[in-house]
CSV table of C-alpha atoms in Angstrom, one decimal:
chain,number,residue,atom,x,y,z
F,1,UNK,CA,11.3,-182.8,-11.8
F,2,UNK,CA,15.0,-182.3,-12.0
F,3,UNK,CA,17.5,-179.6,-11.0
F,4,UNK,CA,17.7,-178.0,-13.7
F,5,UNK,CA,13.3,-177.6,-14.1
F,6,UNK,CA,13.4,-176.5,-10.3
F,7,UNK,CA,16.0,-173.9,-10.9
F,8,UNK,CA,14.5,-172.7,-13.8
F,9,UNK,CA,10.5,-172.6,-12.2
F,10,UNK,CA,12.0,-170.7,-8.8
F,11,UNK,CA,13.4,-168.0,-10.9
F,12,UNK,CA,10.1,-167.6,-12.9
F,13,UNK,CA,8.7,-167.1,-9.7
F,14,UNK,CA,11.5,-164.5,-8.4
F,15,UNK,CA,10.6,-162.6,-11.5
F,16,UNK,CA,6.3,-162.9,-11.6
F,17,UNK,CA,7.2,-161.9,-7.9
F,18,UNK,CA,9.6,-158.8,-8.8
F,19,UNK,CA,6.5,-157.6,-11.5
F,20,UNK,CA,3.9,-157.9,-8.8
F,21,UNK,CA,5.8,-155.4,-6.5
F,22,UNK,CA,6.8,-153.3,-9.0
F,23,UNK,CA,3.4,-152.4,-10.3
F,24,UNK,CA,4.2,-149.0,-12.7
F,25,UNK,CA,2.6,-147.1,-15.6
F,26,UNK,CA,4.2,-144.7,-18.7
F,27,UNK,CA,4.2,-141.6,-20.1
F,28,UNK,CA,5.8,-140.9,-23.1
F,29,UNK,CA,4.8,-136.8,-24.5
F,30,UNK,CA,6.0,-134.6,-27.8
F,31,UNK,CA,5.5,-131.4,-28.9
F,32,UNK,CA,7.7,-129.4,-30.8
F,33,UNK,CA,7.0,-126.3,-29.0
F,34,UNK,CA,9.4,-127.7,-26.2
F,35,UNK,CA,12.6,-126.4,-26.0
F,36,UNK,CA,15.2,-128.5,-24.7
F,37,UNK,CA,15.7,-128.7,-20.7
F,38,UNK,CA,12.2,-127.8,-19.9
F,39,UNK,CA,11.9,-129.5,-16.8
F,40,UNK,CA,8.9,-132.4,-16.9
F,41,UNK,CA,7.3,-132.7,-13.7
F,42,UNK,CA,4.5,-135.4,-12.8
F,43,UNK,CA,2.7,-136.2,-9.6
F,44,UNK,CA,0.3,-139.0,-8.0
F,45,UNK,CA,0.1,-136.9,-4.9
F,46,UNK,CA,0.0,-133.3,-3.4
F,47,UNK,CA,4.0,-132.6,-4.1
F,48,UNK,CA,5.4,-132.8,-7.8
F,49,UNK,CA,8.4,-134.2,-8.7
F,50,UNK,CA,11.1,-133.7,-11.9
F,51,UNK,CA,11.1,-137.0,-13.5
F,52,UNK,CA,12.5,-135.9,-17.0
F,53,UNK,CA,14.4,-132.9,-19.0
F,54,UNK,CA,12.6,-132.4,-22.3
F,55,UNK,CA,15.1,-133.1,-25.7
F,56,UNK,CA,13.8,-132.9,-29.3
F,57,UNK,CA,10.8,-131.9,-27.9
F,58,UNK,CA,10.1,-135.2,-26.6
F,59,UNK,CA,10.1,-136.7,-23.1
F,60,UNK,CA,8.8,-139.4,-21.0
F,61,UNK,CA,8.8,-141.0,-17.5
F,62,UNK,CA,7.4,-144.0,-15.8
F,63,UNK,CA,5.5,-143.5,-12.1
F,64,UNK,CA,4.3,-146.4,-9.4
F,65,UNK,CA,1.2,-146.9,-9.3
F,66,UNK,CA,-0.4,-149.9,-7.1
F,67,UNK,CA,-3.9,-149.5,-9.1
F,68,UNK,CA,-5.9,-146.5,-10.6
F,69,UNK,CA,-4.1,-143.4,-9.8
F,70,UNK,CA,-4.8,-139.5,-10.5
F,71,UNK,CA,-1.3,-137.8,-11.8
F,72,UNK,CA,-0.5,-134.7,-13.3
F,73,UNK,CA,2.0,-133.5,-15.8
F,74,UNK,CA,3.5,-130.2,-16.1
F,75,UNK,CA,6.2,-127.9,-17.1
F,76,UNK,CA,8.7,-125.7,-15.8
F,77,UNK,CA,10.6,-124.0,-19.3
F,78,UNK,CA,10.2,-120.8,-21.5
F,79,UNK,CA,7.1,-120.0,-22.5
F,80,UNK,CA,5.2,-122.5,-20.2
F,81,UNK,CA,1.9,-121.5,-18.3
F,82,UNK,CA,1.4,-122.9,-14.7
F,83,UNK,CA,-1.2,-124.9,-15.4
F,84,UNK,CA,-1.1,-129.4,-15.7
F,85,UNK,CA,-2.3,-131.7,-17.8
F,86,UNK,CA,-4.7,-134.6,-15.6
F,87,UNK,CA,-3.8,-138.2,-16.5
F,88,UNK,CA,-5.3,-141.0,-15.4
F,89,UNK,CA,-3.0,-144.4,-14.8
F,90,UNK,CA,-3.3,-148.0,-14.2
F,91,UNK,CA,-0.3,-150.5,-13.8
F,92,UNK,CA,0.8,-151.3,-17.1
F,93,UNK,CA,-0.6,-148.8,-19.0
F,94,UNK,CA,1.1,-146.4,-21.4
F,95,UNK,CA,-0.2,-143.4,-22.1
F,96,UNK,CA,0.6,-141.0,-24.9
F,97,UNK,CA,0.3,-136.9,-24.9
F,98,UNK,CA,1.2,-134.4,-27.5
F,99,UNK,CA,0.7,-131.0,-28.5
F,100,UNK,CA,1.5,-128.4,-31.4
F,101,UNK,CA,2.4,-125.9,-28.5
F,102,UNK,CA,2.6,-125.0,-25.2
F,103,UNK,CA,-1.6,-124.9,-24.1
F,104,UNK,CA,-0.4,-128.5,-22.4
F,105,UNK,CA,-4.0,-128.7,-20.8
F,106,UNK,CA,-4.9,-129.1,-24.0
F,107,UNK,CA,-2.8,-131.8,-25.4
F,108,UNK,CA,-4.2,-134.5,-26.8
F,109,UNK,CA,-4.2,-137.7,-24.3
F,110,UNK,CA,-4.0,-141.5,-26.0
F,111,UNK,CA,-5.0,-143.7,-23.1
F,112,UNK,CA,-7.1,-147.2,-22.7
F,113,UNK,CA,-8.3,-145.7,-19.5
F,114,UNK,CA,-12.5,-144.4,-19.9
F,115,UNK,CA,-12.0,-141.9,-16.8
F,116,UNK,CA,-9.5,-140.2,-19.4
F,117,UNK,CA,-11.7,-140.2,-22.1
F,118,UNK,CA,-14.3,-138.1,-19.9
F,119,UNK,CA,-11.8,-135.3,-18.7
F,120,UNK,CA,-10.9,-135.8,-22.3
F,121,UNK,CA,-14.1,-134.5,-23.3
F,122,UNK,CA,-14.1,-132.5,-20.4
F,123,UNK,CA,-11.1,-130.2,-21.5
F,124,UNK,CA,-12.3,-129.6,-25.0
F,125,UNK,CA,-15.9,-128.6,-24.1
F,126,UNK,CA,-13.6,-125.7,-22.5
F,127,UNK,CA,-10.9,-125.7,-25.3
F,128,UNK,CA,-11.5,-121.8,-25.5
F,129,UNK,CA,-12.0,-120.5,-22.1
F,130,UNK,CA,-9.0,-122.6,-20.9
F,131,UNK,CA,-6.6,-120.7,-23.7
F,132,UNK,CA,-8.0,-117.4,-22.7
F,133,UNK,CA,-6.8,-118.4,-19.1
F,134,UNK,CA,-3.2,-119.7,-19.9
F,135,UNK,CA,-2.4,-116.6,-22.4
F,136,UNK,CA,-3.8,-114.5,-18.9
F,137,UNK,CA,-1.1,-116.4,-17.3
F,138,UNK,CA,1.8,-115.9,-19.8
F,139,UNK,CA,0.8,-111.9,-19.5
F,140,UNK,CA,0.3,-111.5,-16.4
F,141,UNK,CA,-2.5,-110.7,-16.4
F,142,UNK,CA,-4.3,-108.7,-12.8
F,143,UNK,CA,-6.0,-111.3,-10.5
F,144,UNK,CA,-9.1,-109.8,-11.3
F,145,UNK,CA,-9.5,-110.6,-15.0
F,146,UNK,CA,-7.8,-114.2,-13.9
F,147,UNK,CA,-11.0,-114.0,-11.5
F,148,UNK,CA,-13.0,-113.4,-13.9
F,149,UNK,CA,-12.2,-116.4,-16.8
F,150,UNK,CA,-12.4,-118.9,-13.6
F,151,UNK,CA,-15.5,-118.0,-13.2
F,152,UNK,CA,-16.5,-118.6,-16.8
F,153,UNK,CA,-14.4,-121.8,-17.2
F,154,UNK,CA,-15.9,-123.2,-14.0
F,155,UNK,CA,-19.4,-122.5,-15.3
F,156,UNK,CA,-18.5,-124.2,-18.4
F,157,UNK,CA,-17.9,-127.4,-16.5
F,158,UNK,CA,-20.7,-127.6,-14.9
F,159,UNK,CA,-22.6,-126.8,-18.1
F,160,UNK,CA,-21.5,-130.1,-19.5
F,161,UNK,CA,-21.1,-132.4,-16.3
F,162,UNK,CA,-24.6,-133.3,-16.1
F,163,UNK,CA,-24.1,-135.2,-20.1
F,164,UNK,CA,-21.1,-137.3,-18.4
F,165,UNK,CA,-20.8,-140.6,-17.0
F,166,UNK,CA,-20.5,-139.9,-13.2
F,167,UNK,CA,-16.8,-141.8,-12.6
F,168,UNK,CA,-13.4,-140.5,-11.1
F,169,UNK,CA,-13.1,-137.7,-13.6
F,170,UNK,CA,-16.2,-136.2,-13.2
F,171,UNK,CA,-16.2,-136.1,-9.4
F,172,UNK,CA,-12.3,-134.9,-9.5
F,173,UNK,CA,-13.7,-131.8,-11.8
F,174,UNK,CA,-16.8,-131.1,-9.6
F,175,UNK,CA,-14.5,-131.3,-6.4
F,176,UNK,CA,-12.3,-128.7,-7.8
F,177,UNK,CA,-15.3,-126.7,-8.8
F,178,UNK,CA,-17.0,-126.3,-5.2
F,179,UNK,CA,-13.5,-126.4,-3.1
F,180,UNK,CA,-12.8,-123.2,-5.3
F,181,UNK,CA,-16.2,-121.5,-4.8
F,182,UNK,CA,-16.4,-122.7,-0.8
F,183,UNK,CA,-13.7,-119.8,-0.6
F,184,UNK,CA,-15.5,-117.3,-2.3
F,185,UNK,CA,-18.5,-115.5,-0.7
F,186,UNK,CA,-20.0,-114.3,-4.6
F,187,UNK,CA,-20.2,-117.4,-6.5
F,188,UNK,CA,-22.7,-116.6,-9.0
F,189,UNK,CA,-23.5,-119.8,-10.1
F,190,UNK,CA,-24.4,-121.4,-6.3
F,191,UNK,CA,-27.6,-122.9,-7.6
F,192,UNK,CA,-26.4,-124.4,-10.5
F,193,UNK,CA,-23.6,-125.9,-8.7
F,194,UNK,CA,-26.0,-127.4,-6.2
F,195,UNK,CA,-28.1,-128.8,-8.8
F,196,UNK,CA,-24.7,-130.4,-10.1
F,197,UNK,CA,-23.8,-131.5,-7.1
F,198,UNK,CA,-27.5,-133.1,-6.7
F,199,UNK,CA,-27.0,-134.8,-10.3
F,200,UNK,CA,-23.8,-136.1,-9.4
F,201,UNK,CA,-24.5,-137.5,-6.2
F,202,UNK,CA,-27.9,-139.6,-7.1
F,203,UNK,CA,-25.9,-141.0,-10.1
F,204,UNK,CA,-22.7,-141.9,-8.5
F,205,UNK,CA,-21.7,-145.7,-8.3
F,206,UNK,CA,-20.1,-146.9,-5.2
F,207,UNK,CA,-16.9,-145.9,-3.8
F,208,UNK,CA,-17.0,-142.1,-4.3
F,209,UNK,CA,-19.0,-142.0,-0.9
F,210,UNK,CA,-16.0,-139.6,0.7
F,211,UNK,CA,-15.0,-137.8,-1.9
F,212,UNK,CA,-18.8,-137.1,-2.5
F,213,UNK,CA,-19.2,-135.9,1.2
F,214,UNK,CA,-16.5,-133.6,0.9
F,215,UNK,CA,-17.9,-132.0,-2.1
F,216,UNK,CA,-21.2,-131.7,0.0
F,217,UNK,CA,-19.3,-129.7,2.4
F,218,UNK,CA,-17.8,-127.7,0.2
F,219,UNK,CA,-21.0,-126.8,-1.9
F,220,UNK,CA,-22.9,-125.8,1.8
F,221,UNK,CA,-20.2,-124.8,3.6
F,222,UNK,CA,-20.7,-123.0,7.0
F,223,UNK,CA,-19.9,-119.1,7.3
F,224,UNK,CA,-17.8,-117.8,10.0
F,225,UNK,CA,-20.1,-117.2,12.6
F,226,UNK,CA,-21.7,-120.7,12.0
F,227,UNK,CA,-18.1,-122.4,13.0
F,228,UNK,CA,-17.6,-119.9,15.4
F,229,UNK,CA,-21.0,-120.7,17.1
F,230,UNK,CA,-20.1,-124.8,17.2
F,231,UNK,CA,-16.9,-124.0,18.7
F,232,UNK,CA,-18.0,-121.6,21.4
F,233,UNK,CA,-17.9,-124.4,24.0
F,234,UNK,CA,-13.9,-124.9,23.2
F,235,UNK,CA,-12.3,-121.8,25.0
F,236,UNK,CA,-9.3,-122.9,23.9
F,237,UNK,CA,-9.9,-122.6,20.7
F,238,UNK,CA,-10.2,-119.4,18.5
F,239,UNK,CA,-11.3,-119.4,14.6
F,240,UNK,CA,-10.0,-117.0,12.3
F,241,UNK,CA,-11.0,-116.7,8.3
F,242,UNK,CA,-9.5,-113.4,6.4
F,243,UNK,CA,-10.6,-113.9,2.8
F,244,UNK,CA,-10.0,-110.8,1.9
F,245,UNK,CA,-7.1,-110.5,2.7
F,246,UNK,CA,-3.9,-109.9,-0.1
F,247,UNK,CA,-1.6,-112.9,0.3
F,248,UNK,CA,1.1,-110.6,0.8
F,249,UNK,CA,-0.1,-108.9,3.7
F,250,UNK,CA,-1.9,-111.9,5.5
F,251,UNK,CA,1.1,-113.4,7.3
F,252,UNK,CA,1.6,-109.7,8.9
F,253,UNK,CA,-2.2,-109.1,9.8
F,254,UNK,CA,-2.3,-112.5,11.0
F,255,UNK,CA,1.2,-111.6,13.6
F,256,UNK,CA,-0.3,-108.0,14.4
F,257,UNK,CA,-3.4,-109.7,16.6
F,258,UNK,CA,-0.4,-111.4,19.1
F,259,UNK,CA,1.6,-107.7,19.6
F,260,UNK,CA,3.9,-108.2,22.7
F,261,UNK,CA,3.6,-112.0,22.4
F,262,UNK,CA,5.9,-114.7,21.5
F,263,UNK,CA,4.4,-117.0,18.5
F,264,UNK,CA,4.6,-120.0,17.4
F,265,UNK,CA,3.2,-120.9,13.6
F,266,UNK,CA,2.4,-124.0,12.9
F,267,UNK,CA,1.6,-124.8,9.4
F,268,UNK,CA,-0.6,-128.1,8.5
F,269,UNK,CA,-3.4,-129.8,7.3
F,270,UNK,CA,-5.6,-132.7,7.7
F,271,UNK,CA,-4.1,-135.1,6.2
F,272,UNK,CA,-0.6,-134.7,7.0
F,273,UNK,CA,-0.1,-137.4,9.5
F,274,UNK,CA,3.7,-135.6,10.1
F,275,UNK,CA,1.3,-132.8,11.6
F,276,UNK,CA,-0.7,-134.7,13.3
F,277,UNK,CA,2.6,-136.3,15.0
F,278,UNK,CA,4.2,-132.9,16.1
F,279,UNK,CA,0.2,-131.6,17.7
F,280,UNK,CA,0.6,-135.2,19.8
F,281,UNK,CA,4.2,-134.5,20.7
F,282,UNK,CA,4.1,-130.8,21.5
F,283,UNK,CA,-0.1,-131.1,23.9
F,284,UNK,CA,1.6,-131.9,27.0
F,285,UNK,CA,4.0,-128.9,26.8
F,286,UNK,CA,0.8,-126.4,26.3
F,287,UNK,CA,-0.4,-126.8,30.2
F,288,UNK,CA,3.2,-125.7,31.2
F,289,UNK,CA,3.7,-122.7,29.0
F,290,UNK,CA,-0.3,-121.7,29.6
F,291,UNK,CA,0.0,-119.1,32.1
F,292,UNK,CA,3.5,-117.8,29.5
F,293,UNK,CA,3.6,-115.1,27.2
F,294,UNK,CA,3.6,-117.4,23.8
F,295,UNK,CA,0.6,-117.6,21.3
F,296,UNK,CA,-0.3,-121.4,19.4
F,297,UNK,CA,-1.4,-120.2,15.6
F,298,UNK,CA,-2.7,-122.7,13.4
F,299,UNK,CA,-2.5,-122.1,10.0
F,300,UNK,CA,-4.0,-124.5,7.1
F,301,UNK,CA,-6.0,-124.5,3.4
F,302,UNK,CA,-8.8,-125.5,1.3
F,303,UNK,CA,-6.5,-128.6,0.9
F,304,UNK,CA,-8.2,-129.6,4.4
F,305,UNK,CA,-11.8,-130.5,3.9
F,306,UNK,CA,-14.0,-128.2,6.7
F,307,UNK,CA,-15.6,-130.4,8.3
F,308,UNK,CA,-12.4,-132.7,8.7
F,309,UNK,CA,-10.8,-129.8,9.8
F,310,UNK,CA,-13.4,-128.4,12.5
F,311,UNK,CA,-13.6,-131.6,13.7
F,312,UNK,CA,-10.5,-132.1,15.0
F,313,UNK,CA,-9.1,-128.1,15.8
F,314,UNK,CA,-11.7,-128.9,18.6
F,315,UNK,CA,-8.8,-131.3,20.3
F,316,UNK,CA,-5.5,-128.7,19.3
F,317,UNK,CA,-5.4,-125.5,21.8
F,318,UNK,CA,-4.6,-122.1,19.8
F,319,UNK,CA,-5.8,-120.0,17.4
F,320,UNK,CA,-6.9,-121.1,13.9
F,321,UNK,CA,-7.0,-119.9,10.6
F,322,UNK,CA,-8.4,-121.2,7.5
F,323,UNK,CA,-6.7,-119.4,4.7
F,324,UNK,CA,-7.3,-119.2,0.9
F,325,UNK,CA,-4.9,-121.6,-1.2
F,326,UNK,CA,-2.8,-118.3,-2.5
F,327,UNK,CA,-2.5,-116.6,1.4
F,328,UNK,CA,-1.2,-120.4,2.5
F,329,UNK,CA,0.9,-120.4,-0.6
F,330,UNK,CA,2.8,-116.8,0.3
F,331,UNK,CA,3.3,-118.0,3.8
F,332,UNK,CA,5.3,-121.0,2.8
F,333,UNK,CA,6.9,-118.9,0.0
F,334,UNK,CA,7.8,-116.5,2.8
F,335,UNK,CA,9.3,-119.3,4.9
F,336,UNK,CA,11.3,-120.9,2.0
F,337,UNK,CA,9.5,-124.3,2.7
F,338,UNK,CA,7.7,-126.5,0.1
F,339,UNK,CA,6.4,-128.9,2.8
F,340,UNK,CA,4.3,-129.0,5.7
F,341,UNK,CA,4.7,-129.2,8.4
F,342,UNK,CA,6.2,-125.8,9.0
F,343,UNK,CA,7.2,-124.1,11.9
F,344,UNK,CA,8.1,-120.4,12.8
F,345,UNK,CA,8.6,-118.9,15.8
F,346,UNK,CA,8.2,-114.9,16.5
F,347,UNK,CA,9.5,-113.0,19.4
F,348,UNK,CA,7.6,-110.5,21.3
F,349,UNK,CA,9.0,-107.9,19.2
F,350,UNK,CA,7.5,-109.8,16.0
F,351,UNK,CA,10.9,-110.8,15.3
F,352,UNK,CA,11.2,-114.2,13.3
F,353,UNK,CA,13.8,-116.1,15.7
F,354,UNK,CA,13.2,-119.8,14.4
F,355,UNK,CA,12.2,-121.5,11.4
F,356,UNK,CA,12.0,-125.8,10.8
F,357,UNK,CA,10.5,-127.9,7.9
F,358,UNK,CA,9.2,-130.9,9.3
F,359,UNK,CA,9.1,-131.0,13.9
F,360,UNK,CA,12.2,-130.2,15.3
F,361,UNK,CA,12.0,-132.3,18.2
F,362,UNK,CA,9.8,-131.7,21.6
F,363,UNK,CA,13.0,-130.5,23.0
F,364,UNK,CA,13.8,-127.4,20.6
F,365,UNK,CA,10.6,-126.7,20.4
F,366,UNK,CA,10.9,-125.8,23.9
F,367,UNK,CA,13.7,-124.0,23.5
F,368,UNK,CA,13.1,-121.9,21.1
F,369,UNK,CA,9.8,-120.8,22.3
F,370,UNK,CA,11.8,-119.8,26.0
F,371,UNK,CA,13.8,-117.6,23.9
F,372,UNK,CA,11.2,-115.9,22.1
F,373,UNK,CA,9.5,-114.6,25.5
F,374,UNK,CA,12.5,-113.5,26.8
């Protein structure tokens, strides 16, 4: 082999290389109802992120993706509801969406992929009930008749999930569907989600084994008093749910149990390994401070699974709540933070005297909370 083969084969193998570590997947969308800067956001994750400005109407991004990945697409622009598209990727795939308007859960998707053929099929046995709830959106419309469509559009998925081949999509919809009805108390379709749940379960192929306990959690999830009653032996640890509470009035009923206290917020959830770092860092400092005038209050979402969650508040000293999505969302709203974790410190006049996005540092921490009891 000479130099020149050598030199040629080691930078074939430089670029197979480059491709195996760069491992993406495309988008490309139109619809003419776009008007130009409409901001294109996408996300593989809990956090979106602006990956295009719409022009002509058209736009179109490219996303990593090591192997089958759940992402959605939405839009922030005139006229736009606050509602996304699901799309299901694979390296190397393209994937093509377009619309006659703005209803952009109910753009047609062009994909290889067969999970996107189900929510496909998914979407338009809901075609109507999902318009209803978008214009709702545009108009705002009260919570209650929101309420209301949810209810039917959720019923409406379950009427056709049973028909479908049990695979990503399917699972994805159901998990939605019980993680939305584990936070309400007057579901009126609990037996037919547990029949659904039943159906889904006994046909699904390996590897959905934790999504599938999750949903199980969700579908029988424990009341209050039932947590309450497993964590009596933890005296350390208090358990908090306020439903019905408005999200605008839940941070304040929540700070109104600690009057005369300093308090310390602390915003998380399960899987936020950031959150999981700062409980580690600040446990040794909760023996020092536990004969103090400062209150440890635990706030996280639906986002954390239940029994994920009640698991380990057993090992983090305070007092817990378990909000709904939309209380958890006006919290963070309130504390200008799109992130966990979150801290927020109150004085003992209920004063806000400190706010951080992401931990601070063991050291401030400490800080702070000594000049919140003073």
């Amino acid at each position: 082999m000479n130099k020149k083969t050598i030199i040629t084969s080691l930078l074939a193998l430089v670029a197979l290389a480059g491709q195996a570590q760069t491992k993406t997947a495309t988008v490309t969308g139109y619809s003419p109802a776009l008007k130009d800067g409409t901001l294109v956001f996408a996300s593989t994750g809990s956090s979106a992120t602006v990956v295009d400005t719409v022009q002509s109407g058209r736009f179109a991004y490219t996303l990593p993706v090591e192997g089958f990945t759940e992402s959605s697409l939405s839009f922030i622009g005139e006229g736009c509801p606050n509602m996304y598209l699901e799309i299901f990727l694979k390296p190397g795939v393209t994937v093509k969406v377009t619309g006659t308007d703005l209803f952009v859960p109910l753009w047609k998707v062009e994909s290889p992929i067969p999970e996107q053929l189900t929510q496909n099929r998914i979407s338009e046995h809901c075609r109507d009930v999902l318009k209803e709830r978008m214009q709702m959106d545009l108009t705002n419309a009260s919570r209650e008749k929101k309420d209301s469509v949810m209810i039917k559009w959720m019923k409406q998925q379950m009427d056709i999930l049973p028909s479908l081949t049990v695979d990503a999509a399917t699972i994805r919809t159901l998990w939605l569907i019980s993680e939305t009805t584990m936070r309400r108390k007057d579901f009126p379709h609990m037996d037919q989600l547990k029949e659904v749940e039943k159906s889904i379960s006994a046909r699904a192929p390996k590897g959905f084994e934790v999504q599938l306990a999750e949903i199980h959690s969700y579908v029988y999830a424990k009341d209050e008093q039932q947590i309450a009653g497993e964590l009596a032996s933890h005296e350390s640890v208090f358990f908090k749910r306020y439903d019905d509470v408005a999200p605008e009035d839940i941070l304040q009923t929540i700070l109104d149990n600690y009057k005369g206290k300093a308090v310390l917020i602390d915003m998380w959830a399960t899987w936020c390994g950031p959150c999981r770092a700062g409980h580690k860092a600040m446990a040794p400092i909760k023996n020092d401070l536990k004969d103090k005038n400062i209150q440890f209050v635990y706030i996280t979402s639906p986002s954390s699974p239940p029994t994920t969650w009640q698991e380990m508040i057993k090992d983090i000293d305070g007092d817990h709540y378990y909000l709904t999505e939309e209380q958890n969302h006006y919290i963070l709203n309130h504390f200008e933070s799109e992130g966990i974790p979150t801290y927020a410190i109150y004085n003992t006049k209920g004063e806000q005297t400190y706010k951080s996005i992401g931990f601070p540092g063991l050291d401030t921490i400490k800080n702070e909370i000594d000049k919140a009891q003073k």
